[in-house]
Coordinates of C-alpha atoms and ligand atoms in Angstrom, one line a residue:
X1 CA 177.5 81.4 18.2
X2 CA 180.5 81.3 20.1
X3 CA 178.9 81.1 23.5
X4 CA 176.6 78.1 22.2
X5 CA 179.9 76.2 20.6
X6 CA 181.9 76.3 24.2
X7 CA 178.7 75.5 26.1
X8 CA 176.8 73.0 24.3
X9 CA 180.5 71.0 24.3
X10 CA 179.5 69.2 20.6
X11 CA 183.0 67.3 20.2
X12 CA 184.4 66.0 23.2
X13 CA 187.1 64.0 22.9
X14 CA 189.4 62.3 26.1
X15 CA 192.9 62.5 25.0
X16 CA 195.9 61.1 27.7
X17 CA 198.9 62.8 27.7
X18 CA 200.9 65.1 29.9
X19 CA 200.7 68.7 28.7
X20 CA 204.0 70.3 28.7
X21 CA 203.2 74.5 27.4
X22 CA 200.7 76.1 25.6
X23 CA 200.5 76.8 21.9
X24 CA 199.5 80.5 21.2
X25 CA 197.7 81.8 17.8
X26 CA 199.0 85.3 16.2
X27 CA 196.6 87.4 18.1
X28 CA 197.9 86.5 21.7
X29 CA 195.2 84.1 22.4
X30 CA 195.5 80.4 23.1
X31 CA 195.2 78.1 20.0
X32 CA 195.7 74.9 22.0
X33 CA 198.3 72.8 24.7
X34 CA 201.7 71.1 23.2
X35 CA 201.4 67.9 24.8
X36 CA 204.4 65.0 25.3
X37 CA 204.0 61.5 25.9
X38 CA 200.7 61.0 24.1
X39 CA 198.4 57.8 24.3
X40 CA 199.7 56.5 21.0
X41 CA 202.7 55.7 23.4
X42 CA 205.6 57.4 21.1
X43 CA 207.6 60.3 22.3
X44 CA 206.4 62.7 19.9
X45 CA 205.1 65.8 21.0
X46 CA 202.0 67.0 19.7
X47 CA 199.5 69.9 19.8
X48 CA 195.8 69.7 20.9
X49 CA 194.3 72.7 19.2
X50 CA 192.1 74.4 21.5
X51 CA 190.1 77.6 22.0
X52 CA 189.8 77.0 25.4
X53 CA 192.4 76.0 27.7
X54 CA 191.8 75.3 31.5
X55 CA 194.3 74.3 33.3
X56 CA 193.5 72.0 36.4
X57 CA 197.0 70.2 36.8
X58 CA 197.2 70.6 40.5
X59 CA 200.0 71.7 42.8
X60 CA 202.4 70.8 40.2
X61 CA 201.3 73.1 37.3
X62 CA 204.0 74.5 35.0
X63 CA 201.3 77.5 34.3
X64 CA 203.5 80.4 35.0
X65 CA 206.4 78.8 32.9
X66 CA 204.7 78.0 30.1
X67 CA 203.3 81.8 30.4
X68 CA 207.1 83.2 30.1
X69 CA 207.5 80.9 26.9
X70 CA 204.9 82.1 25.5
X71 CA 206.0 85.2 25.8
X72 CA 203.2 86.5 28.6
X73 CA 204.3 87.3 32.4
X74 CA 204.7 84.5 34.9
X75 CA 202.1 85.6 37.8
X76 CA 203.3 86.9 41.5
X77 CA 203.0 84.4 44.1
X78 CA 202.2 84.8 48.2
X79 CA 203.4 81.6 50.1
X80 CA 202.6 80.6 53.7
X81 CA 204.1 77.4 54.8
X82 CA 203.5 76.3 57.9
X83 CA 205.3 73.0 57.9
X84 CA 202.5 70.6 58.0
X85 CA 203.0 66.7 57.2
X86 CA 200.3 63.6 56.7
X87 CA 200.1 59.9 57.4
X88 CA 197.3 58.3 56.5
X89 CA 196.1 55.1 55.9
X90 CA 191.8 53.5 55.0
X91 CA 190.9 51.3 57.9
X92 CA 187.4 49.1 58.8
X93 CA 186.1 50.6 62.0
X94 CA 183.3 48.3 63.5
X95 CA 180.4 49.7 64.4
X96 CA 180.6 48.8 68.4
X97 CA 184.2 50.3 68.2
X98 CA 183.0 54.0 69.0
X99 CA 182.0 56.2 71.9
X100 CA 178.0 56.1 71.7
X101 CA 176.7 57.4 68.4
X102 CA 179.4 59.1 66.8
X103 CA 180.5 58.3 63.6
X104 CA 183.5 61.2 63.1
X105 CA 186.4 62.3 65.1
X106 CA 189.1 64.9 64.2
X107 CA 191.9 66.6 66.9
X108 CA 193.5 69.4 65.0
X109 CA 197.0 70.6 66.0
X110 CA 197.3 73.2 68.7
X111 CA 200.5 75.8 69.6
X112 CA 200.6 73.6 72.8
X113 CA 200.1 70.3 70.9
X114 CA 201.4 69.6 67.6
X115 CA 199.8 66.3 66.8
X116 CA 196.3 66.0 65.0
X117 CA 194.2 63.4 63.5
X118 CA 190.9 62.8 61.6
X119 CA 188.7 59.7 61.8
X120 CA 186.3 59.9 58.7
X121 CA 184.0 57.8 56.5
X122 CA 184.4 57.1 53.5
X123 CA 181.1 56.0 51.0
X124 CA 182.7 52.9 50.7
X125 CA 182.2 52.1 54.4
X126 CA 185.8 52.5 54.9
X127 CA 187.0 55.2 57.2
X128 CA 190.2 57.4 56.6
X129 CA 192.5 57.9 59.3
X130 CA 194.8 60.6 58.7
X131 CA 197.3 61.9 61.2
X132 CA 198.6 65.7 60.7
X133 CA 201.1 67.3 62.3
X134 CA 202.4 71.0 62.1
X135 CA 205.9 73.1 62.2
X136 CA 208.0 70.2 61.1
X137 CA 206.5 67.3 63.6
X138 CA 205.5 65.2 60.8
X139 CA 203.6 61.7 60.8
X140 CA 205.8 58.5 60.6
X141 CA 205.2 56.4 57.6
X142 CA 205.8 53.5 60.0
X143 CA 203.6 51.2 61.9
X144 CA 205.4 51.8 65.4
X145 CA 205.8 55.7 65.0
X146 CA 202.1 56.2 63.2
X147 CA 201.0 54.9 66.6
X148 CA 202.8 56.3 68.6
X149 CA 202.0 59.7 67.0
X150 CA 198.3 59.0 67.4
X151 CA 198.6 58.4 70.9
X152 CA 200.7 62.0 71.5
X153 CA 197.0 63.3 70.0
X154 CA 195.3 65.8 72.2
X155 CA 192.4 63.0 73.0
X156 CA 192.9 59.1 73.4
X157 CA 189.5 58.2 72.0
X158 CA 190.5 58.2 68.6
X159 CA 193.4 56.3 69.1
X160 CA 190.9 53.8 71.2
X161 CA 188.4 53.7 68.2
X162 CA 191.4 52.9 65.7
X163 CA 192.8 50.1 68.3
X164 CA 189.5 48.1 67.7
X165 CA 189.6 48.6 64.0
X166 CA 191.2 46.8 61.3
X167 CA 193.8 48.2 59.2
X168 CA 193.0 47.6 55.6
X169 CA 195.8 49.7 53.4
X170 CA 199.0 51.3 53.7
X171 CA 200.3 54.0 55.8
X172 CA 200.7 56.8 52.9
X173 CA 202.6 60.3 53.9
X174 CA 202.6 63.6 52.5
X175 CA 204.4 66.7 52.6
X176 CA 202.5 68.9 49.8
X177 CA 200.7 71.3 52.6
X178 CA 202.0 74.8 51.9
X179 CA 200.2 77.1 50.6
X180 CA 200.7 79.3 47.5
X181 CA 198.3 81.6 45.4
X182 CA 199.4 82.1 42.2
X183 CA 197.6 85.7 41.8
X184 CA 196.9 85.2 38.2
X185 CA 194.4 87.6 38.9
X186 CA 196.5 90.4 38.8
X187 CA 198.3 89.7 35.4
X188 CA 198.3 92.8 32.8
X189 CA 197.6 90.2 30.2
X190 CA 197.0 86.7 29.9
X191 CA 196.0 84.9 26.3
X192 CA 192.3 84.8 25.6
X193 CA 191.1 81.4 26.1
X194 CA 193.5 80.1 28.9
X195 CA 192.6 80.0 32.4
X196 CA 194.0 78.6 35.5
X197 CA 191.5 76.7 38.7
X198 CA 191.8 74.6 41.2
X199 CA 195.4 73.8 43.2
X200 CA 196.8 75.3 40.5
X201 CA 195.6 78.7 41.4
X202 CA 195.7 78.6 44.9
X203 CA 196.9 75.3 47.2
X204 CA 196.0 75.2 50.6
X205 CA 196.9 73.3 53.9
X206 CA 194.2 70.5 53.4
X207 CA 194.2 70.7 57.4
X208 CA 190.3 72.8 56.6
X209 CA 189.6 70.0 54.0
X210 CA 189.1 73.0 51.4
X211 CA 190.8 71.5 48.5
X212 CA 187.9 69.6 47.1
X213 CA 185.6 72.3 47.9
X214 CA 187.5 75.2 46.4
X215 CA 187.8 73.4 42.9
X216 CA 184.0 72.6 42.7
X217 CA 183.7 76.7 43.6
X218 CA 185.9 77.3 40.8
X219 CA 184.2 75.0 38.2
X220 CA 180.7 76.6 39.0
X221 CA 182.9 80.4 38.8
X222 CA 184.3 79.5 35.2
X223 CA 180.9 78.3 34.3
X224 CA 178.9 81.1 35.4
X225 CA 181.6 83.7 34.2
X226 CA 181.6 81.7 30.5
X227 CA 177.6 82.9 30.7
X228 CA 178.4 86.4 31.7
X229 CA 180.9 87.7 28.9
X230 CA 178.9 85.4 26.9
X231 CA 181.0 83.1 25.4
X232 CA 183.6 85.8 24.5
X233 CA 187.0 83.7 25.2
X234 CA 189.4 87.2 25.2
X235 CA 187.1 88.4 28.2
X236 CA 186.9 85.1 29.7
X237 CA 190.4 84.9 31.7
X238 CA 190.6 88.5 33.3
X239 CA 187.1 88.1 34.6
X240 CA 187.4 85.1 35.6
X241 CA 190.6 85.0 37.8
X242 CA 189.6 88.0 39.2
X243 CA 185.8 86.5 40.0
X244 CA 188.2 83.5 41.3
X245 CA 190.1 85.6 43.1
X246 CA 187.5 87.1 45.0
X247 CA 186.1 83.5 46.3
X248 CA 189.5 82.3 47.1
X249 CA 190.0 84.6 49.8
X250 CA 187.9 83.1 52.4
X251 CA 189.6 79.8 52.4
X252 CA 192.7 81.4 52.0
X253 CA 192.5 83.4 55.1
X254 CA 190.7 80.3 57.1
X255 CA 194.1 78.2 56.2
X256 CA 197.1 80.9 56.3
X257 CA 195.1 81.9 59.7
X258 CA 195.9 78.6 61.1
X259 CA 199.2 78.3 60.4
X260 CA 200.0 81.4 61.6
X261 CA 199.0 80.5 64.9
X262 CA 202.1 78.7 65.2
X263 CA 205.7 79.5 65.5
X264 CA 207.7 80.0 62.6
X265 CA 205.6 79.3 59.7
X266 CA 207.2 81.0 56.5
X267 CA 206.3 83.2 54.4
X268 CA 204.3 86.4 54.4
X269 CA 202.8 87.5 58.2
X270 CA 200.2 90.3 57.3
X271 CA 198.8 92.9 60.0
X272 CA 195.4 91.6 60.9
X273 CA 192.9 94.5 60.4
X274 CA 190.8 95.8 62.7
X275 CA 187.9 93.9 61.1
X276 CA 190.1 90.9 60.9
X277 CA 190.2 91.2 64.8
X278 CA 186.8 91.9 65.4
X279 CA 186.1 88.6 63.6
X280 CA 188.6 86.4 65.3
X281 CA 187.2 87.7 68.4
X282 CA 183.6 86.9 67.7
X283 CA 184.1 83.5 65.9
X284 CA 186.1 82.5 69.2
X285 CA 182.8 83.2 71.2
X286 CA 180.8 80.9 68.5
X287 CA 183.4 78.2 69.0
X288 CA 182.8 78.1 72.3
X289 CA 179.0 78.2 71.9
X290 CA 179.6 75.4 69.5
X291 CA 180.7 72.8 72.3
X292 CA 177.0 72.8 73.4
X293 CA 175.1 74.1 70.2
X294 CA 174.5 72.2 67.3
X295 CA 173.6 75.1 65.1
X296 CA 176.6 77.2 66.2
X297 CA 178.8 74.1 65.2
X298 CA 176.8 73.6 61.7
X299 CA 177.0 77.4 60.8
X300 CA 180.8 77.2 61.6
X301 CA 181.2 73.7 59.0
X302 CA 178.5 75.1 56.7
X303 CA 180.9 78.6 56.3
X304 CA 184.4 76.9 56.3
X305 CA 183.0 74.1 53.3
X306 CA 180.9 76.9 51.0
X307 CA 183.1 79.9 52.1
X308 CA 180.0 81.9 52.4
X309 CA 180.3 83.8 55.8
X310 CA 176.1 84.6 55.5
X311 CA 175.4 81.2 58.3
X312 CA 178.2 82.7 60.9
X313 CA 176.1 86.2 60.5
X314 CA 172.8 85.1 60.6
X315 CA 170.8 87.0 63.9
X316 CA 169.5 84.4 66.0
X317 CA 172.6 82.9 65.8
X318 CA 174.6 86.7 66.4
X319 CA 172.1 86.7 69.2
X320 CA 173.0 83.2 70.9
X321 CA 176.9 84.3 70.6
X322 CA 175.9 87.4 72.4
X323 CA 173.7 85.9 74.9
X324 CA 176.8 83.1 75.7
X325 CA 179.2 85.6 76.1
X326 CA 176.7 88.1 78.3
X327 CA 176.0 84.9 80.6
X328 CA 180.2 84.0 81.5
X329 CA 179.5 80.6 80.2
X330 CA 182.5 78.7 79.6
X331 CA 182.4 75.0 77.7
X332 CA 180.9 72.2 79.8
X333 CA 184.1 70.3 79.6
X334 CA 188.0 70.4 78.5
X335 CA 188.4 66.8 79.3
X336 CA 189.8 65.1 76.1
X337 CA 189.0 61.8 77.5
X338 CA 184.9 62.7 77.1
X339 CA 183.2 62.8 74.1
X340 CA 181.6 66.6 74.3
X341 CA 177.7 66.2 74.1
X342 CA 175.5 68.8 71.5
X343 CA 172.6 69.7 71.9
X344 CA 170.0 71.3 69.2
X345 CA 170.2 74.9 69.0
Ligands
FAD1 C1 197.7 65.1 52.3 C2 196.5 65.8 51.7 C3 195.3 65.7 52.3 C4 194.2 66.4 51.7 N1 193.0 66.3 52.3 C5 191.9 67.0 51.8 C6 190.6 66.9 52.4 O1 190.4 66.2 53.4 N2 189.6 67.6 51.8 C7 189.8 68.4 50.7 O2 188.9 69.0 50.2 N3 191.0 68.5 50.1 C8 192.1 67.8 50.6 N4 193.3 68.0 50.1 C9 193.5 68.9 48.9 C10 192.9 68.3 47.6 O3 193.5 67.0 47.4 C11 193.2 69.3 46.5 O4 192.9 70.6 46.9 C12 192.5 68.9 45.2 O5 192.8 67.6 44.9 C13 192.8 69.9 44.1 O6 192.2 69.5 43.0 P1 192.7 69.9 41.5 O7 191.8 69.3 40.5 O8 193.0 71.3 41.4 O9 194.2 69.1 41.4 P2 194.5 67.6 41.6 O10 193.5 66.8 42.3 O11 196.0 67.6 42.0 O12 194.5 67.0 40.1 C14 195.4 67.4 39.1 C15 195.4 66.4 38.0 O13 196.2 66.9 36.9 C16 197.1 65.9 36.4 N5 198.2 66.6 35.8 C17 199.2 67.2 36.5 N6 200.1 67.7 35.6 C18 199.6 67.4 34.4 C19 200.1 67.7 33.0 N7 201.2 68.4 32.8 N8 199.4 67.2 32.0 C20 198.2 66.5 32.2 N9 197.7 66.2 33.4 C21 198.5 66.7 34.5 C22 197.4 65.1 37.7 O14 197.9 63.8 37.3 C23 196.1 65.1 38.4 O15 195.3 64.0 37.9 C24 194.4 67.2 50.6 C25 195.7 67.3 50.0 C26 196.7 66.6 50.5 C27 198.1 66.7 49.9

């Protein structure tokens, strides 16, 4: 009965308001969120009585206080910050405006160069532009220094592409790029009925784009997990934060991996393991392949954007990596002034 009355979702009801703790029933399990400013506009704080509480409140999330009041634990938390900053701003690129029929263009920062940009579409038919920049050399808000940080980009051809577009917003910057698991997972006890998802679990460096991604994981996680301790909400949070856990860790390592590449990040520095290495060393190799391989370059998107690591594994692809590296190939070109050319693999 219970699992049909959370699933089948009879009475929902959209209620604005910023929550501001949790309100928790006699038996240590969640009987709704205390919420302040409500939509009736009065300062009164209420209480939305709930069996099931998911918090989704972003980067900002009060979780782990409103734990402690409750009288739970406030969770451990691993932070890696590499000092990454964006600029960004929504432009109309014209069609004639790129290098033959690309449609995407995205520098990422280097040890050697720490200016990056992306050049993507929007479905509006709009294009972001968003310039990134890591250990502290952050993106101007300003129309002089936001060019003149594009131009410092490893290539010129985005900057060329954006010269013959039209600017049609703001420049907008950001700061928020550290990351920080909140291991929730490891928590002796949280109240039945409350569980924690999205940037509020685990934030990363958007530099991967795995923001969006990870949240959508998470949804289908809490879904599937709801189904599997079938609709018992006392089971529901340890299984899922530690089912959550377990699918965070490949976009975790993909964007505390990056940053540690550069100097100074802070934080935690763990020992790669030997496996670790063997992996690094390998998906080097396919990164290489990539520059001429279009399936070496869709298994590597595919992975980073599902966090599945079954494409970068799969044998005629193992066997391509093998074959490149048995051959002494090197990339056809370093030349950022070229567009590189794929072919199918
Ligand atoms: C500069 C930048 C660039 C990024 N680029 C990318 C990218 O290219 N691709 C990608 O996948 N990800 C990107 N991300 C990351 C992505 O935006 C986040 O990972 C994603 O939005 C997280 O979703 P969420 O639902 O967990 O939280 P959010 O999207 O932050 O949503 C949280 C919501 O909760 C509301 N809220 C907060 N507190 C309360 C409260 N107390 N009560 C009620 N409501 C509350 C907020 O108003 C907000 O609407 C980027 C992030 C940044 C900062």
């Amino acid at each position: 009965v219970a699992r049909r009355r959370v699933l089948a979702l009879p009475n929902v009801k959209l209620v604005r308001g910023r929550a501001e703790g949790l309100a928790v029933g006699p038996g240590r399990q969640v009987a709704g969120v205390t919420l302040a400013d409500g939509e009736a506009g009065d300062d009164a704080t209420r209480v939305i009585a709930a069996d099931l509480v998911v918090d989704a409140s972003g980067r900002g999330s009060a979780a782990p206080g409103w734990l402690e009041r409750a009288g739970f634990e406030a969770p451990a938390e691993t932070r890696v910050n590499g000092f990454g900053g964006y600029a960004s701003r929504l432009l109309r690129v014209p069609d004639d405006a790129w290098p033959g029929d690309m449609r995407y263009m995205a520098t990422l920062p280097t040890p050697g160069n720490t200016k990056g940009a992306i050049l993507y579409p929007q479905d509006n038919g709009l294009h972001v532009l968003s310039l990134f920049g890591q250990s502290r050399d952050y993106p101007p808000g300003d129309e002089e220094g936001f060019d003149a940080f594009l131009k410092g980009c490893s290539t010129p051809l985005i900057h060329q592409v954006v010269s013959r577009s039209e600017p049609v917003s703001e420049i907008r910057t950001s700061r928020s790029t550290g990351n920080r698991w909140r291991h929730f997972e490891k928590l002796g006890e949280i109240p039945g009925g409350f569980v924690v998802l999205g940037d509020a679990a685990a934030a990363f460096n958007p530099m991967a784009g795995q923001g969006i991604s990870t949240a959508c994981v998470a949804a289908v996680t809490l879904g599937e997990t709801l189904t599997d301790v079938d609709g018992d909400l006392n089971c529901l949070p340890g299984a899922f934060q530690v089912r959550l856990a377990d699918r965070m860790t490949f976009p975790w390592q993909t964007a505390v991996g990056f940053d540690l590449r550069f100097p100074e990040p802070e934080g935690e520095r763990p020992e790669p393991t030997p496996e670790a290495a063997k992996m690094a060393g390998y998906m080097a190799n396919l990164a290489q392949l990539a520059t001429v391989d279009y399936g070496a370059a869709e298994a590597i998107l595919l992975s980073t954007q599902t966090f599945d690591r079954s494409p970068l594994r799969e044998p005629g692809l193992v066997a391509r990596v093998e074959a490149w590296v048995a051959s002494g190939r090197r990339p056809p070109h370093a030349d950022p002034t070229r567009p590189p050319a794929l072919l199918p693999g």
